[in-house]
JSON list of C-alpha atoms in Angstrom, two decimals:
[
{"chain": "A", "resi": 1, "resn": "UNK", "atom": "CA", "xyz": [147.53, 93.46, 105.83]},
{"chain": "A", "resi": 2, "resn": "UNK", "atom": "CA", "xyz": [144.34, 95.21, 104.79]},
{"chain": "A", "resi": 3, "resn": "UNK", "atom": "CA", "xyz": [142.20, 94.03, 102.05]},
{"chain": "A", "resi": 4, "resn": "UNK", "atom": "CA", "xyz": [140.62, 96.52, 99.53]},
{"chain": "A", "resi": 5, "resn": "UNK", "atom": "CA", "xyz": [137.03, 95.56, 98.40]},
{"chain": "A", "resi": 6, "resn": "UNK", "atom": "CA", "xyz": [136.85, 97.28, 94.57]},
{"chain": "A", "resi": 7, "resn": "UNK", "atom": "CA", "xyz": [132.66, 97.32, 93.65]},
{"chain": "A", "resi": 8, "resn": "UNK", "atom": "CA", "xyz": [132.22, 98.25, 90.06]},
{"chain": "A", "resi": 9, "resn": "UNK", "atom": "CA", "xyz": [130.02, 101.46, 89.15]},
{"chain": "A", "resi": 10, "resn": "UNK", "atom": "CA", "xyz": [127.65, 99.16, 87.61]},
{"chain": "A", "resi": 11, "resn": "UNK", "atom": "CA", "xyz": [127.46, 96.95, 90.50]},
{"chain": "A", "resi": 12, "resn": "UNK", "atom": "CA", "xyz": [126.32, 100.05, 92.97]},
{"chain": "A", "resi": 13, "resn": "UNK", "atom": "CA", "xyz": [124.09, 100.61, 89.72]},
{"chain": "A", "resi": 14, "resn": "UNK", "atom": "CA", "xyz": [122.27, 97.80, 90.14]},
{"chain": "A", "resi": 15, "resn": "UNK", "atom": "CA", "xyz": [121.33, 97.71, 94.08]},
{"chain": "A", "resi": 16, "resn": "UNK", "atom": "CA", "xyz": [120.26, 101.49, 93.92]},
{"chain": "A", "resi": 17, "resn": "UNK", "atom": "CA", "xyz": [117.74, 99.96, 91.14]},
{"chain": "A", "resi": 18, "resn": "UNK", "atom": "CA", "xyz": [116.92, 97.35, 93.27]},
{"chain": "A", "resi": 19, "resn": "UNK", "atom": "CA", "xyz": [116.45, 99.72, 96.37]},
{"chain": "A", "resi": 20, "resn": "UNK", "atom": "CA", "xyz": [114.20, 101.69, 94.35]},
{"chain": "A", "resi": 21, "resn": "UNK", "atom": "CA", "xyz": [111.93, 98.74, 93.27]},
{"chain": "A", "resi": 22, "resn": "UNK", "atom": "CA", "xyz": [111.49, 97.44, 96.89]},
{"chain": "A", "resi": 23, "resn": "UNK", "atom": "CA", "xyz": [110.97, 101.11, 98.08]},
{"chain": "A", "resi": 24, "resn": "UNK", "atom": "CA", "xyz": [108.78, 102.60, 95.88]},
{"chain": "A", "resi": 25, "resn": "UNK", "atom": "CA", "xyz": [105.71, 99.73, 96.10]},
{"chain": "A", "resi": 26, "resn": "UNK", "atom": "CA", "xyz": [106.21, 100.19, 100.09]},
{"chain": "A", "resi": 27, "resn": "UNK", "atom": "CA", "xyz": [105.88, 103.79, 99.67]},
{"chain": "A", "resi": 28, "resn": "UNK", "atom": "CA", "xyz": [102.71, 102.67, 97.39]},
{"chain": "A", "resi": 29, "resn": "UNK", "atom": "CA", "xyz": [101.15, 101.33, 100.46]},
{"chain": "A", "resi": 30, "resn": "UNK", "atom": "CA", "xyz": [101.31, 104.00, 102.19]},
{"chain": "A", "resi": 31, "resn": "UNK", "atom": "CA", "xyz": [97.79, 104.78, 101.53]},
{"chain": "A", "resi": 32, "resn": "UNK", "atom": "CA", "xyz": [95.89, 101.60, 101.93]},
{"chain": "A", "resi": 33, "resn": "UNK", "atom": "CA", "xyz": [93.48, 100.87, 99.30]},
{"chain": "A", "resi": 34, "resn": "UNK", "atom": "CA", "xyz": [93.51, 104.95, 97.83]},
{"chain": "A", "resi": 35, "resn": "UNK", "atom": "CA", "xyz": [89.48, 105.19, 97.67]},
{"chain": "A", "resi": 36, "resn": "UNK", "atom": "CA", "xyz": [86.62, 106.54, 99.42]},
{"chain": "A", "resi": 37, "resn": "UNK", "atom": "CA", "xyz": [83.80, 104.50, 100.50]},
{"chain": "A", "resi": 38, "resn": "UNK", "atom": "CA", "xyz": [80.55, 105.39, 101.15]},
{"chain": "A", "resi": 39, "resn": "UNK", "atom": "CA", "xyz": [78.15, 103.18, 102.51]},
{"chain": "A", "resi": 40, "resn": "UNK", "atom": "CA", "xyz": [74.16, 102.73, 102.74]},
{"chain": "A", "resi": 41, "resn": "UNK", "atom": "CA", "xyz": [72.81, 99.77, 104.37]},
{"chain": "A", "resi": 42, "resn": "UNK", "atom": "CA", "xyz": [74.65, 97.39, 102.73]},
{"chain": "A", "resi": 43, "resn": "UNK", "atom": "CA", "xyz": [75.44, 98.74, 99.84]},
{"chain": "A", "resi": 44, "resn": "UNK", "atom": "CA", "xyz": [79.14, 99.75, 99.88]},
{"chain": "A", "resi": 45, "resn": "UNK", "atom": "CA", "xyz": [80.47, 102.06, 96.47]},
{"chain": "A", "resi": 46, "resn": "UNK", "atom": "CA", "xyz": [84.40, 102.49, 96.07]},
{"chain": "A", "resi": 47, "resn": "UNK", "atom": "CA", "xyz": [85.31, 105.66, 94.38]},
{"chain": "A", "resi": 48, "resn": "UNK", "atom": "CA", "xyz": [89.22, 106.50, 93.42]},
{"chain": "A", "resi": 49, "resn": "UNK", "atom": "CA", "xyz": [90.54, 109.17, 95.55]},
{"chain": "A", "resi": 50, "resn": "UNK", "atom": "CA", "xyz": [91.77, 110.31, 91.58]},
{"chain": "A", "resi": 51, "resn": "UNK", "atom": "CA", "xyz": [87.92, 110.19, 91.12]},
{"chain": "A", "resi": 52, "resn": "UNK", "atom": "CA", "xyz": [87.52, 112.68, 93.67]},
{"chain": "A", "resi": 53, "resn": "UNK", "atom": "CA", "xyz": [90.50, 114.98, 92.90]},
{"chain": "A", "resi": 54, "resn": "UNK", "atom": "CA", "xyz": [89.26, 115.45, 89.29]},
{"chain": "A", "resi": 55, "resn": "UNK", "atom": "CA", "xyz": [86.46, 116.87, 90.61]},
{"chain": "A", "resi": 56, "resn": "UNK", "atom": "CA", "xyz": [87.57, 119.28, 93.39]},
{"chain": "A", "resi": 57, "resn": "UNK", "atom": "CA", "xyz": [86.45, 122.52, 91.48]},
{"chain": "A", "resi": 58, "resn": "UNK", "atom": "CA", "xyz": [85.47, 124.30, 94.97]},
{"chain": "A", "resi": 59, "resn": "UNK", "atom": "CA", "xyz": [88.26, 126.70, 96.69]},
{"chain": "A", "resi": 60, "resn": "UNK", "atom": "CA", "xyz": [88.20, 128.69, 98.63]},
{"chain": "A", "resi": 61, "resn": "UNK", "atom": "CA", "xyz": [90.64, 130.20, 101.60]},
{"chain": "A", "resi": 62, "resn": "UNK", "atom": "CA", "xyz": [90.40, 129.66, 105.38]},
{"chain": "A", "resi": 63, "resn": "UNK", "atom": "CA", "xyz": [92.32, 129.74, 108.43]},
{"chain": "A", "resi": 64, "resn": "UNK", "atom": "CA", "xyz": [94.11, 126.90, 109.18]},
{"chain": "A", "resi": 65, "resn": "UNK", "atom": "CA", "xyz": [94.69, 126.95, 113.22]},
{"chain": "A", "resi": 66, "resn": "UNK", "atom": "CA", "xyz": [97.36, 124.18, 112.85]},
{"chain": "A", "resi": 67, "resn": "UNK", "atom": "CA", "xyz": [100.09, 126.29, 110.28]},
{"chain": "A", "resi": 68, "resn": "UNK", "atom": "CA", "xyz": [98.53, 129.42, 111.81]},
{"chain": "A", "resi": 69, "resn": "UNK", "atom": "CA", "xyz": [97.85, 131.22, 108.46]},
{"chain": "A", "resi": 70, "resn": "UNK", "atom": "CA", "xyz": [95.18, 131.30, 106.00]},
{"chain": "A", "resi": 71, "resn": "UNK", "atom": "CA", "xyz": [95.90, 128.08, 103.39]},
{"chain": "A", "resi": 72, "resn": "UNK", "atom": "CA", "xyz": [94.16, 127.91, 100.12]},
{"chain": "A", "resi": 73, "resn": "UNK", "atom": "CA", "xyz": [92.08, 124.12, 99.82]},
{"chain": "A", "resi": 74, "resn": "UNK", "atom": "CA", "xyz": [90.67, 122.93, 97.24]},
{"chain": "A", "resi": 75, "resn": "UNK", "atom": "CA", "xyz": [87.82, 120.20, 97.20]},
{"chain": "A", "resi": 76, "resn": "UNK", "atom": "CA", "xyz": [84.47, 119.03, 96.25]},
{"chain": "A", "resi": 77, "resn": "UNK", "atom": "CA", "xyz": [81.23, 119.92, 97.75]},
{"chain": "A", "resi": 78, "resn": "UNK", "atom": "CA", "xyz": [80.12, 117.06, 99.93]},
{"chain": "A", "resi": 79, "resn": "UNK", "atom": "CA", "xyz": [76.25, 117.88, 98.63]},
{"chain": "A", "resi": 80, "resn": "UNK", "atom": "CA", "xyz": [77.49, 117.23, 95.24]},
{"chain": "A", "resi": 81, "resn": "UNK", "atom": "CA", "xyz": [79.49, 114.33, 95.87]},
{"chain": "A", "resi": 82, "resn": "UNK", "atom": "CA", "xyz": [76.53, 112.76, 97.67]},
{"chain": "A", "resi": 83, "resn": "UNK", "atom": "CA", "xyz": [74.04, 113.59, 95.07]},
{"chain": "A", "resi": 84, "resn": "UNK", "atom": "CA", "xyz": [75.43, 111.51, 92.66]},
{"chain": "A", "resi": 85, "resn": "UNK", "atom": "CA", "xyz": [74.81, 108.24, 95.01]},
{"chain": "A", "resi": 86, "resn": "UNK", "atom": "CA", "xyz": [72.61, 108.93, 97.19]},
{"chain": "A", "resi": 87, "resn": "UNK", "atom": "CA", "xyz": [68.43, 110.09, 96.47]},
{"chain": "A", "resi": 88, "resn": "UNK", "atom": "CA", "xyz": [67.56, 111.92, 98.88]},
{"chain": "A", "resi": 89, "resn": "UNK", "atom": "CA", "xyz": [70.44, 112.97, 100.54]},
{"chain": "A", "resi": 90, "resn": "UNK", "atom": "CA", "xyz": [70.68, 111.80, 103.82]},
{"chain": "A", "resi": 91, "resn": "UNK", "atom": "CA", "xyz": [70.49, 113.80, 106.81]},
{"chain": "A", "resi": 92, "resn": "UNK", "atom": "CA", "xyz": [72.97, 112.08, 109.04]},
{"chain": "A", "resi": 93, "resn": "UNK", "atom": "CA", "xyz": [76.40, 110.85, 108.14]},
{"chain": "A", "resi": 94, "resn": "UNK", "atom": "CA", "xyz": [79.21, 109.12, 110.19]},
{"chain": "A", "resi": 95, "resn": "UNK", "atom": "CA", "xyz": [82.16, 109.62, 108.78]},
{"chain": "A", "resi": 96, "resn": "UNK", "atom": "CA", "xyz": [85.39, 107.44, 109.83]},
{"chain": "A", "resi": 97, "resn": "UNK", "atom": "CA", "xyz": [88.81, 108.21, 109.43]},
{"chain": "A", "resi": 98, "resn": "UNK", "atom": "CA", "xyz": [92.13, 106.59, 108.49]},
{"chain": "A", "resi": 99, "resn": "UNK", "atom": "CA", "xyz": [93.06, 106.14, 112.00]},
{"chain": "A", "resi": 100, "resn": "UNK", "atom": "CA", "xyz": [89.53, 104.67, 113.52]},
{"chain": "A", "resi": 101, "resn": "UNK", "atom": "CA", "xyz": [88.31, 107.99, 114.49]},
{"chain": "A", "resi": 102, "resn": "UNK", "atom": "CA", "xyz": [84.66, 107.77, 113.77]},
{"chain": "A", "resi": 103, "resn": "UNK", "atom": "CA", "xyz": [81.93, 111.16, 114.38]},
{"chain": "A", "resi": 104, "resn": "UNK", "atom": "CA", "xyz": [78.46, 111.73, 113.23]},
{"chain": "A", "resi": 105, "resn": "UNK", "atom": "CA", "xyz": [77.21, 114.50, 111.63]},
{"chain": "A", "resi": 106, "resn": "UNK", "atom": "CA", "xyz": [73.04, 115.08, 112.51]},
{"chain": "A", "resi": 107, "resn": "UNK", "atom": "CA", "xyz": [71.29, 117.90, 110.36]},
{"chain": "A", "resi": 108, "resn": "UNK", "atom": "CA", "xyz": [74.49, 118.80, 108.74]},
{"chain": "A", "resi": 109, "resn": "UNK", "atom": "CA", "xyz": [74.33, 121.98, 106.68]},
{"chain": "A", "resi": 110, "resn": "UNK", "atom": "CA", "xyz": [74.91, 120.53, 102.66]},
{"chain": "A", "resi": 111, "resn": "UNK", "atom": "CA", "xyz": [76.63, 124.08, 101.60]},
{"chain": "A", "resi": 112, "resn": "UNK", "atom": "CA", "xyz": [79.60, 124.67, 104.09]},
{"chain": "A", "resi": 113, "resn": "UNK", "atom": "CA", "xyz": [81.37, 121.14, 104.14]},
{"chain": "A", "resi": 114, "resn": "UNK", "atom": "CA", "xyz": [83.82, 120.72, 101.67]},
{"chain": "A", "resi": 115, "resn": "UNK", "atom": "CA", "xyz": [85.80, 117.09, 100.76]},
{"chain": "A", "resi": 116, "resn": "UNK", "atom": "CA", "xyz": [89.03, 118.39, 100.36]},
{"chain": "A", "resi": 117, "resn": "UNK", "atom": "CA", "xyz": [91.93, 117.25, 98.54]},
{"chain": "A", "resi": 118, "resn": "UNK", "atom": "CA", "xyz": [94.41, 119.33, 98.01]},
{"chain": "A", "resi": 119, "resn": "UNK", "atom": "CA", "xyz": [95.86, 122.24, 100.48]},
{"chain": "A", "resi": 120, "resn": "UNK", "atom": "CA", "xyz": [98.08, 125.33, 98.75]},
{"chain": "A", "resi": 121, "resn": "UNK", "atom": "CA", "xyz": [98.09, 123.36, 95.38]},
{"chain": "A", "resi": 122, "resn": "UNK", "atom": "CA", "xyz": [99.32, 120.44, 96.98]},
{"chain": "A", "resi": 123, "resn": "UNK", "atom": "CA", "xyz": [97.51, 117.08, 97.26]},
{"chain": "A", "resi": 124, "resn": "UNK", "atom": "CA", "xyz": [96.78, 115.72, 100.69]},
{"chain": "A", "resi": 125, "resn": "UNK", "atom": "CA", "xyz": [98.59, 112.52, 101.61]},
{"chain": "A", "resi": 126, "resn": "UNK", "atom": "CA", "xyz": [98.15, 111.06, 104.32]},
{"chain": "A", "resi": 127, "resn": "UNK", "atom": "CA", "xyz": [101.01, 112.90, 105.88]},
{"chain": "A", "resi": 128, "resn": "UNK", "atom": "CA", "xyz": [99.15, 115.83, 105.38]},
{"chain": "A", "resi": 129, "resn": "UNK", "atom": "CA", "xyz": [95.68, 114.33, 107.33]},
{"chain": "A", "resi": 130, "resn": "UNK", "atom": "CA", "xyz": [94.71, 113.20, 104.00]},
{"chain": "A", "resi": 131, "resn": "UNK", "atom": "CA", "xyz": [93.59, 112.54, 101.33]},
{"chain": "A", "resi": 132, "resn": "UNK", "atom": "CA", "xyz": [90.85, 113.29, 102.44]},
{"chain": "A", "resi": 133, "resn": "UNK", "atom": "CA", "xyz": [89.73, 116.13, 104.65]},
{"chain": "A", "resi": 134, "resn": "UNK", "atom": "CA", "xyz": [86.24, 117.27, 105.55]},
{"chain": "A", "resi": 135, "resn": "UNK", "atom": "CA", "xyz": [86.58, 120.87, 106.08]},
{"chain": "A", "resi": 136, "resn": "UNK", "atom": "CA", "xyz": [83.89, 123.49, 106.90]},
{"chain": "A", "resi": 137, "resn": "UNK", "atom": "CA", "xyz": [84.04, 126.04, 104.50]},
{"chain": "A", "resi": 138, "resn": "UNK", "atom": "CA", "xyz": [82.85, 128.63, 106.24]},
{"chain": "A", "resi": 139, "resn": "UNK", "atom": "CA", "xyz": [84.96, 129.16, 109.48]},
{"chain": "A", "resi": 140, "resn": "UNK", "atom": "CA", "xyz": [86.41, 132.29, 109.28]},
{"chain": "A", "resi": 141, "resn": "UNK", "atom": "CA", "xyz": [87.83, 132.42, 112.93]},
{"chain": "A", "resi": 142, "resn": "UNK", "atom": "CA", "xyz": [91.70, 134.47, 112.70]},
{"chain": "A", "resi": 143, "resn": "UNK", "atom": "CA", "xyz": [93.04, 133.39, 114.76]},
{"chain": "A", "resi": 144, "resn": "UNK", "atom": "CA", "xyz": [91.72, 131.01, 116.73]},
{"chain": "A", "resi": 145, "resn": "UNK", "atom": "CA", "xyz": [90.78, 131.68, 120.33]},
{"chain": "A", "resi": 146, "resn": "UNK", "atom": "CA", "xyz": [90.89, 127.43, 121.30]},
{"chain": "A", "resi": 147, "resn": "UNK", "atom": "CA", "xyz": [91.37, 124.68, 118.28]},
{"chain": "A", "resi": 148, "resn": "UNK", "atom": "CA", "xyz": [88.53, 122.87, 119.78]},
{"chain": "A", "resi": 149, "resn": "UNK", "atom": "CA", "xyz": [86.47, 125.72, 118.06]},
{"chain": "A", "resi": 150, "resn": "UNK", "atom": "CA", "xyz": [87.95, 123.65, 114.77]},
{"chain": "A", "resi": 151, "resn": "UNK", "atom": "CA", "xyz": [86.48, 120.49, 115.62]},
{"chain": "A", "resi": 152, "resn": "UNK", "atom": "CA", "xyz": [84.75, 120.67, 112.07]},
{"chain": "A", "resi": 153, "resn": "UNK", "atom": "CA", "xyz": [88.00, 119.45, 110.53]},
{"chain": "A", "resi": 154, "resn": "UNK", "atom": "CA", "xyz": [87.75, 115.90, 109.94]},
{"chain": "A", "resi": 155, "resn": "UNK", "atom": "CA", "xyz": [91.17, 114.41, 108.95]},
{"chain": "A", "resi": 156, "resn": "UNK", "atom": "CA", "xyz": [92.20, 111.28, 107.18]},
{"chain": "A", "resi": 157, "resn": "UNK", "atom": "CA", "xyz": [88.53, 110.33, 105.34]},
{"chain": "A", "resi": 158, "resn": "UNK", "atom": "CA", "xyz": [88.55, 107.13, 104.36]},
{"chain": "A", "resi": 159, "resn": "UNK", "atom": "CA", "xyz": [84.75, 106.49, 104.82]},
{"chain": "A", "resi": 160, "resn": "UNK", "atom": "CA", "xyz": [81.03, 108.15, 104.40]},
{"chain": "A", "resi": 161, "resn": "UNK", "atom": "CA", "xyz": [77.94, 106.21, 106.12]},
{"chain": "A", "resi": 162, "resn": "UNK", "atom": "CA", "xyz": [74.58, 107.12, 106.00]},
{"chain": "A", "resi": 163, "resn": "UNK", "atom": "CA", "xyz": [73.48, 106.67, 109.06]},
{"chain": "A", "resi": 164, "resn": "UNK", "atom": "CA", "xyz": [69.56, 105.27, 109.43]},
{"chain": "A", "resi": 165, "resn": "UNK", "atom": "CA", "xyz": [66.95, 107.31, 111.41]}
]
């Protein structure tokens, strides 16, 4: 004999809320702590990665070697970021990533990096190597002859450090 389990509409209702409420906070987390920190000695200043969205007035098109076409990005100037903390802007950075990947930048030119946030009028997540991205403005290689000529593409920023001298 076989035995017929009958679950109400409002039942199934009810766990598809519940799913939702457990699912959405983990996808939430996602993006660990959702701010930018930039750091000087030891002083340490959190900005909202909102913050920095609301004001990404630069764009500007480039070639991006991983889609193979030219994208559209949109982002802040890293000189005008760093202005408003820092006096005088400092002339070596490191700047560390979501996934530990750390670099310095020494005599870094102010006008061609760009603190991107959002790619063809999308913002970055961290599936897209955001939500942050330091991108050099100025590369106009089409197409690429290596990637490593992109190695001014700095994924995943979660962190700015001035670095002493």
């Amino acid at each position: 004999m076989m035995t017929c389990i009958h679950i109400k509409p409002f039942v199934i209702g009810l766990w598809a809320w519940l799913l939702l409420g457990v699912c959405l906070p983990l996808n939430a987390m996602t993006l660990p702590n959702q701010q930018l920190e930039l750091v000087q000695g030891e002083r340490h200043i959190l900005i909202p990665i909102a913050q920095v969205r609301h004001q990404a007035h630069r764009s500007f098109v480039v070639y991006d070697p991983f889609a193979l076409q030219k994208t559209h990005m949109q982002g802040v100037d890293l000189k005008t970021l760093l202005t408003q903390y820092f006096d005088p802007l400092p002339r070596q950075l490191r700047i560390k990533a979501w996934d530990d990947y750390s670099v310095v930048l020494s005599d870094w030119q102010f006008e061609h990096w760009v603190l991107v946030t959002a790619q063809d009028d999308q913002y970055l997540t961290l599936r897209d190597r955001g939500p942050l991205r330091l991108v050099r403005a100025d590369l106009q290689i089409e197409p690429p002859l290596r990637l490593r000529d992109f190695k001014e593409w700095i994924w995943m920023v979660r962190q700015i450090q001035v670095v002493q001298e």
